[in-house]
Amino acid sequence: QLGISVGGKFKKKVAFRFDGFYGIVSFPSLSRSKIDSTEIVPGFGEYLKADGENYHYLSVSGHLSYSPWRELNLQAGIGKNFFGEGYRSLFLSDNSASYPFVKATVDIWKFKYIWMFGALKEPDLDRANNKLQNKLLFTHYLSWNATKWLNLNFFEAIVSNPVDSMGVSYFNINYLNPVIFFRPTEFSGGSADNALLGLGGKIKLWKKYHFYSQVIIDEFVLSELRSGNDWWGNKYGIQAGLKVFDLLNIENLFGRIEYNLIRPYTYSYSNSINNYGSHYQPLAHPSGANVEELVAQIHYHKNRYSFELKGVF
């Protein structure tokens, strides 16, 4: 890889950052077959050229940030975003390729609120077109420090196809409302867009123990869950984890154990372009759905040196 990174600030209100690099990477044969069919390098988007087993790609990310007040930050750029406390995120992670976004963050008292609008790309297979098409992502994320030891957070997202079934371009301006819940807006407008809801939380005990969790709901029918028939239409995911700081009373030794369960078909949709993904990759967990996972991690740092041991089952 060969690249450049530039950043700076101006009078504490304006900041910018730019990262760009040219990379050459190779993959095992199983991964190469998928890359050849999609022309996508995982995590970086479309490749420039293929040279035998090597793929050449260009990665560009950066943002311009403006804070008119201490409580408000406005940001526009190209990059990735991550919501949550875990090693994984069931809401939105940095798994897929960078995408253009506009984001506003309000941080007042015990509340932190993020509104974000992003432009993603996905093939529209219903139109027998493997070329990447534009689609839109609208998200809200609210974090509330209810007490010194309890945090609750709420997440919602809409993936919208800017071209309807008749091939006509449209834009639902209601999604730009920074305070409205998407689900009622979607129902009232008769929209066929893909909606997700999430609930998360964190509990701090004795400062060094942090229990955290996320629940994502794509579709959910309580009666079907109670029936125990394992209905495919109940699409949801659950995360539970524990972070320990100064593990075994050793300074700078960090430990984590995390469990993730995502039901089959979660994040998916009746058409390819409205799924919760971008550039043929999931926007949340790297494995998408139909996964049960356990992650264990130990990290230690001392001065300029750091060591990490991680296992994923």
CSV table of C-alpha atoms in Angstrom, one decimal, residues 112-219:
chain,number,residue,atom,x,y,z
A,112,LYS,CA,-26.2,12.4,22.2
A,113,TYR,CA,-28.2,12.3,19.0
A,114,ILE,CA,-26.9,11.5,15.5
A,115,TRP,CA,-28.7,12.0,12.3
A,116,MET,CA,-27.1,10.7,9.2
A,117,PHE,CA,-27.8,10.4,5.5
A,118,GLY,CA,-25.7,8.2,3.3
A,119,ALA,CA,-25.5,7.2,-0.4
A,120,LEU,CA,-24.8,3.5,-0.9
A,121,LYS,CA,-24.5,1.2,-4.0
A,122,GLU,CA,-25.9,-2.2,-4.8
A,123,PRO,CA,-26.9,-4.1,-7.9
A,124,ASP,CA,-30.6,-4.2,-8.8
A,125,LEU,CA,-30.9,-7.9,-9.7
A,126,ASP,CA,-34.7,-7.6,-10.3
A,127,ARG,CA,-33.8,-5.6,-13.4
A,128,ALA,CA,-31.2,-8.2,-14.4
A,129,ASN,CA,-28.5,-5.6,-14.0
A,130,ASN,CA,-25.3,-6.5,-12.1
A,131,LYS,CA,-24.0,-2.9,-12.3
A,132,LEU,CA,-24.0,-1.0,-9.0
A,133,GLN,CA,-27.0,1.3,-8.6
A,134,ASN,CA,-27.4,4.1,-6.1
A,135,LYS,CA,-29.6,3.7,-3.0
A,136,LEU,CA,-30.0,5.9,0.1
A,137,LEU,CA,-29.5,5.2,3.8
A,138,PHE,CA,-31.2,7.3,6.5
A,139,THR,CA,-30.3,6.7,10.2
A,140,HIS,CA,-31.1,8.0,13.7
A,141,TYR,CA,-29.0,7.1,16.7
A,142,LEU,CA,-29.9,8.4,20.2
A,143,SER,CA,-27.7,7.7,23.2
A,144,TRP,CA,-29.0,8.5,26.7
A,145,ASN,CA,-26.9,8.3,29.9
A,146,ALA,CA,-29.8,7.6,32.2
A,147,THR,CA,-27.5,7.4,35.2
A,148,LYS,CA,-23.8,7.2,35.9
A,149,TRP,CA,-23.8,3.5,35.4
A,150,LEU,CA,-26.6,3.0,32.8
A,151,ASN,CA,-26.7,4.0,29.1
A,152,LEU,CA,-29.6,3.3,26.8
A,153,ASN,CA,-29.5,3.8,23.0
A,154,PHE,CA,-32.0,3.7,20.2
A,155,PHE,CA,-31.3,3.1,16.5
A,156,GLU,CA,-33.4,3.2,13.4
A,157,ALA,CA,-32.6,3.0,9.7
A,158,ILE,CA,-34.3,3.1,6.3
A,159,VAL,CA,-32.8,1.8,3.1
A,160,SER,CA,-34.5,3.5,0.2
A,161,ASN,CA,-34.5,2.8,-3.5
A,162,PRO,CA,-34.5,6.2,-5.3
A,163,VAL,CA,-36.1,4.5,-8.3
A,164,ASP,CA,-39.6,3.0,-8.0
A,165,SER,CA,-40.8,-0.2,-9.6
A,166,MET,CA,-41.9,1.7,-12.7
A,167,GLY,CA,-38.3,3.1,-13.1
A,168,VAL,CA,-39.3,6.6,-12.0
A,169,SER,CA,-36.9,8.5,-9.8
A,170,TYR,CA,-38.4,9.7,-6.5
A,171,PHE,CA,-37.2,11.0,-3.1
A,172,ASN,CA,-39.1,10.8,0.2
A,173,ILE,CA,-38.4,14.2,1.8
A,174,ASN,CA,-39.9,13.0,5.1
A,175,TYR,CA,-36.8,10.9,5.7
A,176,LEU,CA,-34.8,14.1,6.1
A,177,ASN,CA,-36.7,15.1,9.1
A,178,PRO,CA,-34.1,14.8,11.9
A,179,VAL,CA,-36.6,14.0,14.8
A,180,ILE,CA,-39.3,11.9,13.3
A,181,PHE,CA,-39.4,8.1,13.7
A,182,PHE,CA,-39.1,6.4,10.3
A,183,ARG,CA,-41.5,3.5,10.8
A,184,PRO,CA,-44.7,5.6,11.2
A,185,THR,CA,-43.6,7.8,8.3
A,186,GLU,CA,-42.9,4.7,6.1
A,187,PHE,CA,-46.4,3.2,6.9
A,188,SER,CA,-48.2,6.5,6.4
A,189,GLY,CA,-46.5,7.1,3.1
A,190,GLY,CA,-47.2,3.6,1.8
A,191,SER,CA,-43.4,3.1,1.2
A,192,ALA,CA,-41.9,-0.2,0.3
A,193,ASP,CA,-38.5,0.8,1.7
A,194,ASN,CA,-36.6,-1.4,4.1
A,195,ALA,CA,-36.8,-0.3,7.8
A,196,LEU,CA,-34.9,-1.6,10.9
A,197,LEU,CA,-35.2,-0.7,14.6
A,198,GLY,CA,-32.6,-1.2,17.3
A,199,LEU,CA,-32.3,-1.0,21.1
A,200,GLY,CA,-29.0,-1.1,23.0
A,201,GLY,CA,-27.6,-0.5,26.4
A,202,LYS,CA,-24.5,-0.5,28.7
A,203,ILE,CA,-24.2,-1.1,32.4
A,204,LYS,CA,-21.0,0.0,34.2
A,205,LEU,CA,-20.1,-1.9,37.5
A,206,TRP,CA,-17.2,-0.7,39.6
A,207,LYS,CA,-16.0,1.3,36.6
A,208,LYS,CA,-14.0,-1.6,35.2
A,209,TYR,CA,-16.8,-3.9,34.2
A,210,HIS,CA,-19.0,-2.9,31.2
A,211,PHE,CA,-21.9,-5.1,30.2
A,212,TYR,CA,-23.4,-4.1,26.9
A,213,SER,CA,-26.0,-5.4,24.5
A,214,GLN,CA,-27.8,-4.7,21.2
A,215,VAL,CA,-31.0,-5.9,19.7
A,216,ILE,CA,-31.9,-5.3,16.0
A,217,ILE,CA,-35.4,-6.0,14.7
A,218,ASP,CA,-36.0,-6.3,11.0
A,219,GLU,CA,-39.4,-8.0,11.1
